[in-house]
Short mmCIF file of C-alpha atoms in Angstrom, two decimals:
data_model
loop_
_atom_site.label_atom_id
_atom_site.label_comp_id
_atom_site.label_asym_id
_atom_site.label_seq_id
_atom_site.Cartn_x
_atom_site.Cartn_y
_atom_site.Cartn_z
CA MET A 1 -6.73 22.00 -13.31
CA PRO A 2 -7.83 18.33 -13.00
CA ALA A 3 -5.50 15.89 -14.70
CA LEU A 4 -8.07 13.08 -14.88
CA PRO A 5 -11.89 12.92 -14.97
CA PRO A 6 -13.56 12.19 -11.60
CA TRP A 7 -14.78 8.72 -12.68
CA LEU A 8 -11.10 7.73 -13.04
CA ALA A 9 -9.38 9.85 -10.38
CA GLU A 10 -11.66 8.86 -7.50
CA PRO A 11 -11.21 5.05 -7.67
CA LEU A 12 -7.47 5.58 -8.13
CA TRP A 13 -7.28 7.70 -5.01
CA ASP A 14 -9.45 5.33 -2.96
CA GLN A 15 -7.11 2.43 -3.63
CA PHE A 16 -3.99 4.57 -3.30
CA ALA A 17 -5.13 5.90 0.08
CA ALA A 18 -5.72 2.34 1.31
CA LEU A 19 -2.05 1.56 0.67
CA LEU A 20 -0.69 4.53 2.63
CA PRO A 21 0.39 4.13 6.27
CA GLU A 22 -1.43 6.13 8.93
CA ARG A 23 0.23 9.44 9.69
CA PRO A 24 -0.36 11.94 12.50
CA LYS A 25 -1.63 15.37 11.48
CA TYR A 26 1.43 16.96 13.09
CA HIS A 27 5.06 15.86 13.03
CA PRO A 28 5.76 13.99 16.31
CA ASP A 29 9.22 15.62 16.78
CA ARG A 30 7.82 19.16 16.87
CA PRO A 31 5.73 20.73 19.64
CA LEU A 32 2.15 21.52 18.81
CA GLY A 33 1.33 25.08 17.88
CA CYS A 34 4.64 26.00 16.24
CA HIS A 35 4.16 24.54 12.80
CA HIS A 36 1.54 23.84 10.15
CA ARG A 37 -0.34 20.60 9.72
CA ARG A 38 1.11 17.93 7.49
CA ILE A 39 0.02 18.49 3.88
CA SER A 40 -2.82 16.14 2.95
CA ASP A 41 -1.81 13.08 0.93
CA ARG A 42 -4.74 13.74 -1.40
CA ILE A 43 -3.36 17.16 -2.32
CA VAL A 44 0.07 15.71 -3.12
CA PHE A 45 -1.48 12.83 -5.06
CA ASP A 46 -3.41 15.28 -7.24
CA LYS A 47 -0.18 17.20 -7.82
CA MET A 48 1.53 13.96 -8.89
CA LEU A 49 -1.24 13.32 -11.41
CA GLN A 50 -0.78 16.83 -12.80
CA LEU A 51 2.98 16.33 -13.04
CA LEU A 52 2.48 13.06 -14.89
CA ARG A 53 -0.22 14.29 -17.24
CA PHE A 54 1.01 17.77 -18.13
CA GLY A 55 4.77 17.36 -17.73
CA TRP A 56 5.25 20.67 -15.93
CA SER A 57 8.06 21.32 -13.49
CA TYR A 58 7.59 20.87 -9.73
CA GLU A 59 7.84 24.61 -9.25
CA ALA A 60 5.09 25.24 -11.82
CA ILE A 61 2.78 22.72 -10.14
CA ALA A 62 3.42 24.04 -6.62
CA ASP A 63 1.09 26.63 -5.10
CA THR A 64 -0.04 27.82 -1.70
CA SER A 65 -1.51 24.40 -0.88
CA CYS A 66 1.70 22.43 -1.49
CA SER A 67 5.33 23.33 -2.16
CA ALA A 68 7.65 21.73 -4.69
CA SER A 69 9.86 20.28 -1.94
CA THR A 70 6.83 18.64 -0.33
CA ILE A 71 5.87 17.01 -3.63
CA ARG A 72 9.40 15.66 -4.08
CA SER A 73 9.75 14.39 -0.52
CA ARG A 74 6.33 12.73 -0.52
CA ARG A 75 7.08 11.21 -3.94
CA ASP A 76 10.32 9.69 -2.65
CA GLU A 77 8.55 8.42 0.46
CA TRP A 78 5.88 6.66 -1.58
CA ILE A 79 8.48 5.15 -3.89
CA ARG A 80 10.49 3.90 -0.93
CA LEU A 81 7.35 2.27 0.50
CA GLY A 82 6.59 0.65 -2.88
CA VAL A 83 3.13 2.22 -3.08
CA PHE A 84 3.21 2.85 -6.84
CA ALA A 85 4.39 -0.69 -7.60
CA ARG A 86 1.73 -2.18 -5.34
CA LEU A 87 -0.96 0.02 -6.92
CA MET A 88 -0.03 -1.23 -10.40
CA GLN A 89 -0.06 -4.84 -9.19
CA LEU A 90 -3.52 -4.42 -7.68
CA ALA A 91 -4.80 -2.85 -10.91
CA LEU A 92 -3.53 -5.83 -12.93
CA GLU A 93 -5.02 -8.30 -10.46
CA SER A 94 -8.38 -6.55 -10.59
CA TYR A 95 -8.35 -6.40 -14.36
CA GLY A 96 -7.41 -10.07 -14.57
CA ARG A 97 -10.18 -11.06 -12.15
CA ILE A 98 -12.97 -8.96 -13.73
CA VAL A 99 -12.08 -8.86 -17.42
CA GLY A 100 -9.17 -11.25 -17.86
CA LEU A 101 -5.64 -10.65 -19.10
CA VAL A 102 -4.90 -12.09 -22.55
CA LEU A 103 -1.58 -13.67 -21.60
CA ASP A 104 -1.44 -16.24 -24.38
CA GLN A 105 -0.61 -13.35 -26.74
CA ILE A 106 2.02 -10.81 -25.68
CA ALA A 107 3.88 -8.10 -27.57
CA VAL A 108 7.27 -6.59 -26.77
CA ASP A 109 8.94 -3.58 -28.34
CA GLY A 110 11.08 -0.58 -27.46
CA ALA A 111 10.33 3.12 -27.66
CA ILE A 112 12.72 6.07 -27.49
CA THR A 113 11.76 9.35 -25.84
CA GLU A 114 13.65 12.51 -24.94
CA ALA A 115 15.63 12.87 -21.72
CA PRO A 116 17.01 16.42 -21.80
CA GLY A 117 18.29 16.22 -18.24
CA GLY A 118 20.30 13.04 -18.75
CA GLY A 119 20.32 10.72 -15.77
CA GLU A 120 20.95 7.12 -14.81
CA ALA A 121 19.00 5.60 -17.73
CA ALA A 122 19.84 8.15 -20.44
CA GLY A 123 22.04 7.64 -23.48
CA ARG A 124 22.86 9.15 -26.86
CA SER A 125 19.76 8.90 -29.03
CA PRO A 126 20.35 7.48 -32.53
CA VAL A 127 17.16 9.17 -33.79
CA ASP A 128 17.68 12.65 -32.29
CA ARG A 129 21.17 13.78 -33.39
CA GLY A 130 22.89 12.19 -30.43
CA LYS A 131 20.91 14.08 -27.79
CA GLN A 132 20.15 12.41 -24.47
CA GLY A 133 17.31 9.93 -24.76
CA LEU A 134 15.55 7.20 -22.79
CA LYS A 135 14.51 3.81 -24.11
CA ARG A 136 11.80 1.69 -22.56
CA SER A 137 11.35 -1.95 -23.52
CA GLY A 138 7.66 -2.50 -22.85
CA MET A 139 5.41 -5.54 -22.82
CA THR A 140 1.62 -5.79 -23.18
CA ASP A 141 -0.97 -8.53 -23.20
CA GLY A 142 -3.22 -9.26 -26.17
CA TYR A 143 -5.46 -6.31 -25.32
CA ARG A 144 -2.82 -3.57 -24.92
CA ILE A 145 -2.67 -3.73 -21.11
CA PRO A 146 0.89 -2.80 -20.00
CA LEU A 147 2.58 -5.60 -18.09
CA GLY A 148 5.88 -3.89 -17.26
CA ARG A 149 8.94 -2.29 -18.75
CA VAL A 150 12.72 -2.10 -18.59
CA LEU A 151 14.50 1.27 -18.80
CA ALA A 152 17.80 1.82 -20.59
CA GLY A 153 19.72 4.40 -22.56
CA ALA A 154 18.44 5.33 -26.01
CA ASN A 155 21.58 3.84 -27.58
CA ARG A 156 20.75 0.32 -26.34
CA HIS A 157 19.45 -2.20 -28.88
CA ASP A 158 16.06 -3.79 -28.26
CA SER A 159 17.28 -7.39 -28.43
CA PRO A 160 19.41 -7.48 -25.22
CA LEU A 161 16.52 -5.94 -23.30
CA LEU A 162 14.13 -8.75 -24.23
CA ALA A 163 15.19 -11.14 -21.45
CA PRO A 164 14.68 -8.70 -18.52
CA THR A 165 11.41 -7.56 -20.10
CA LEU A 166 10.05 -11.11 -20.33
CA HIS A 167 11.11 -11.60 -16.72
CA ARG A 168 8.15 -9.37 -15.77
CA LEU A 169 5.83 -12.28 -16.66
CA GLU A 170 6.87 -14.15 -13.53
CA GLY A 171 4.96 -11.82 -11.24
CA LEU A 172 1.62 -12.27 -13.03
CA GLY A 173 0.62 -15.54 -11.45
CA PRO A 174 -0.32 -18.71 -13.39
CA LEU A 175 0.48 -18.39 -17.08
CA PRO A 176 -1.09 -20.18 -20.06
CA ASP A 177 0.62 -23.31 -21.32
CA THR A 178 1.20 -21.70 -24.71
CA ILE A 179 2.32 -18.08 -25.04
CA THR A 180 3.07 -16.39 -28.35
CA GLY A 181 5.38 -13.40 -28.32
CA HIS A 182 4.96 -10.88 -31.16
CA LEU A 183 8.17 -9.06 -32.04
CA ASP A 184 9.41 -6.81 -34.81
CA ALA A 185 12.27 -7.52 -37.19
CA GLY A 186 14.83 -6.04 -34.79
CA TYR A 187 14.54 -9.19 -32.67
CA GLY A 188 15.17 -11.52 -35.61
CA SER A 189 18.25 -13.39 -34.40
CA ASP A 190 19.18 -16.89 -33.27
CA THR A 191 19.84 -15.49 -29.78
CA THR A 192 16.26 -14.26 -29.50
CA ARG A 193 14.83 -17.54 -30.77
CA ALA A 194 16.94 -19.48 -28.27
CA LEU A 195 15.75 -17.20 -25.46
CA LEU A 196 12.10 -17.71 -26.39
CA SER A 197 12.62 -21.46 -26.62
CA GLU A 198 14.24 -21.58 -23.16
CA ARG A 199 11.21 -19.84 -21.69
CA GLY A 200 8.76 -22.05 -23.55
CA LEU A 201 7.43 -19.20 -25.68
CA HIS A 202 6.49 -19.26 -29.33
CA GLY A 203 7.92 -16.32 -31.22
CA ARG A 204 6.27 -14.60 -34.14
CA ILE A 205 8.97 -12.31 -35.45
CA ALA A 206 8.56 -10.01 -38.43
CA HIS A 207 10.93 -10.51 -41.35
CA LYS A 208 12.94 -7.73 -42.89
CA GLY A 209 11.85 -6.90 -46.41
CA ASP A 210 8.27 -8.19 -46.04
CA ARG A 211 5.44 -5.73 -46.14
CA ALA A 212 4.31 -4.64 -42.66
CA PRO A 213 0.53 -5.33 -42.95
CA ILE A 214 1.24 -9.02 -43.55
CA GLN A 215 3.83 -9.45 -40.82
CA ALA A 216 2.58 -7.00 -38.19
CA SER A 217 0.14 -9.49 -36.58
CA ARG A 218 -0.52 -8.34 -33.00
CA ARG A 219 2.54 -6.13 -32.62
CA TRP A 220 0.32 -3.09 -32.96
CA HIS A 221 -0.88 -3.65 -29.38
CA ILE A 222 2.47 -2.55 -27.92
CA GLU A 223 2.63 0.36 -30.37
CA ARG A 224 -0.77 1.55 -29.18
CA THR A 225 0.29 1.28 -25.55
CA HIS A 226 3.42 3.34 -26.26
CA VAL A 227 1.15 6.05 -27.64
CA TRP A 228 -1.00 5.92 -24.49
CA GLN A 229 2.10 6.25 -22.32
CA ASN A 230 3.45 9.15 -24.36
CA ALA A 231 0.18 11.00 -23.75
CA PHE A 232 1.59 11.51 -20.24
CA TYR A 233 4.05 14.28 -21.02
CA ARG A 234 6.21 13.50 -18.00
CA LEU A 235 7.15 10.27 -19.79
CA ALA A 236 7.36 11.63 -23.33
CA ARG A 237 9.95 14.21 -22.28
CA CYS A 238 11.58 12.96 -19.11
CA TYR A 239 13.55 15.34 -16.90
CA GLU A 240 13.86 12.91 -14.01
CA ARG A 241 17.38 11.58 -13.47
CA ARG A 242 16.85 8.62 -11.13
CA VAL A 243 15.55 5.29 -12.42
CA THR A 244 13.46 4.72 -9.29
CA VAL A 245 11.57 7.97 -9.87
CA ILE A 246 11.03 7.26 -13.58
CA ASP A 247 9.75 3.79 -12.73
CA GLY A 248 7.38 5.31 -10.19
CA PHE A 249 5.85 7.60 -12.79
CA PHE A 250 5.58 4.72 -15.26
CA GLU A 251 3.85 2.56 -12.66
CA LEU A 252 1.35 5.34 -12.00
CA ALA A 253 0.75 5.82 -15.74
CA ASP A 254 0.32 2.07 -16.34
CA THR A 255 -2.15 1.92 -13.44
CA ILE A 256 -4.20 4.71 -15.00
CA ILE A 257 -4.21 2.95 -18.39
CA THR A 258 -5.25 -0.35 -16.79
CA VAL A 259 -8.02 1.12 -14.62
CA ARG A 260 -9.34 3.17 -17.54
CA SER A 261 -9.52 0.05 -19.71
CA LEU A 262 -11.15 -1.87 -16.84
CA ILE A 263 -13.90 0.75 -16.40
CA ARG A 264 -14.55 0.99 -20.12
CA ARG A 265 -14.76 -2.76 -20.67
CA SER A 266 -16.82 -3.52 -17.56
CA TRP A 267 -19.26 -0.62 -18.08
CA THR A 268 -21.61 -2.82 -20.13
CA THR A 269 -21.34 -5.90 -17.89
CA HIS A 270 -21.12 -4.64 -14.30
CA CYS A 271 -22.85 -2.09 -12.07
CA TRP A 272 -21.31 -0.19 -9.15
CA ASP A 273 -22.14 2.91 -7.16
CA GLU A 274 -19.71 5.28 -8.91
CA ARG A 275 -20.37 3.89 -12.38
CA PRO A 276 -20.29 6.72 -14.99
CA SER A 277 -23.66 7.65 -16.43
CA ARG A 278 -22.32 7.02 -19.92
CA ARG A 279 -19.58 4.81 -21.25
CA PRO A 280 -16.21 6.59 -20.96
#
């Protein structure tokens, strides 16, 4: 079952394959003729997309073409090589070059999801009867493009996670002289205002007691991105226990969101060989 339409899966794979090191068809430590060929990276990549999109277990995704242990080992190998992080960086660079990131307006907010298996970044969820949960403090530009996230336990408050989240701006290249950060009322403290001032950011923070439509401003961008990320069921209900693995899945999801937005926005202004026949 395809996890993504071909107009999105093919360019993702083309760039992903370009980042992979060359591998022999057979393992060099084993004599030829006594073992099977190495499983194709494309097969494992498609399995990773299915894991991310449908949220099934590794055993449910595995079949005669690829085992669950192969998916896990190849996943760990790609994470160790930094392939997912590099893929996300390239997607942001391409989007910024073709469409343009709206970095003078950013939005930051946290979202809590389930983490039934616990793990390094899990904590007691205040909104789910104390069950294990995962919080992500995410950041987007002014057009809902994800710029990075920080993972923590569900019992962590949003405010202390703001500084490491804003730190993700440093890897985006030249920044505008004036940046406005849109935050909800949970960030309304002198500590937050001092942090924004130190970084040269203007903060637009909602006030408690005021009606949301007046104060919401551009905070809805991060809310919309959280919804996009939760459409990947591996992230909405996370069974992974290691932060590096969770980050890898988030980087893959953010890359998909960015490339999808890039194709949709450039469909009316650019032409390329694999351009969809109709706007996605």
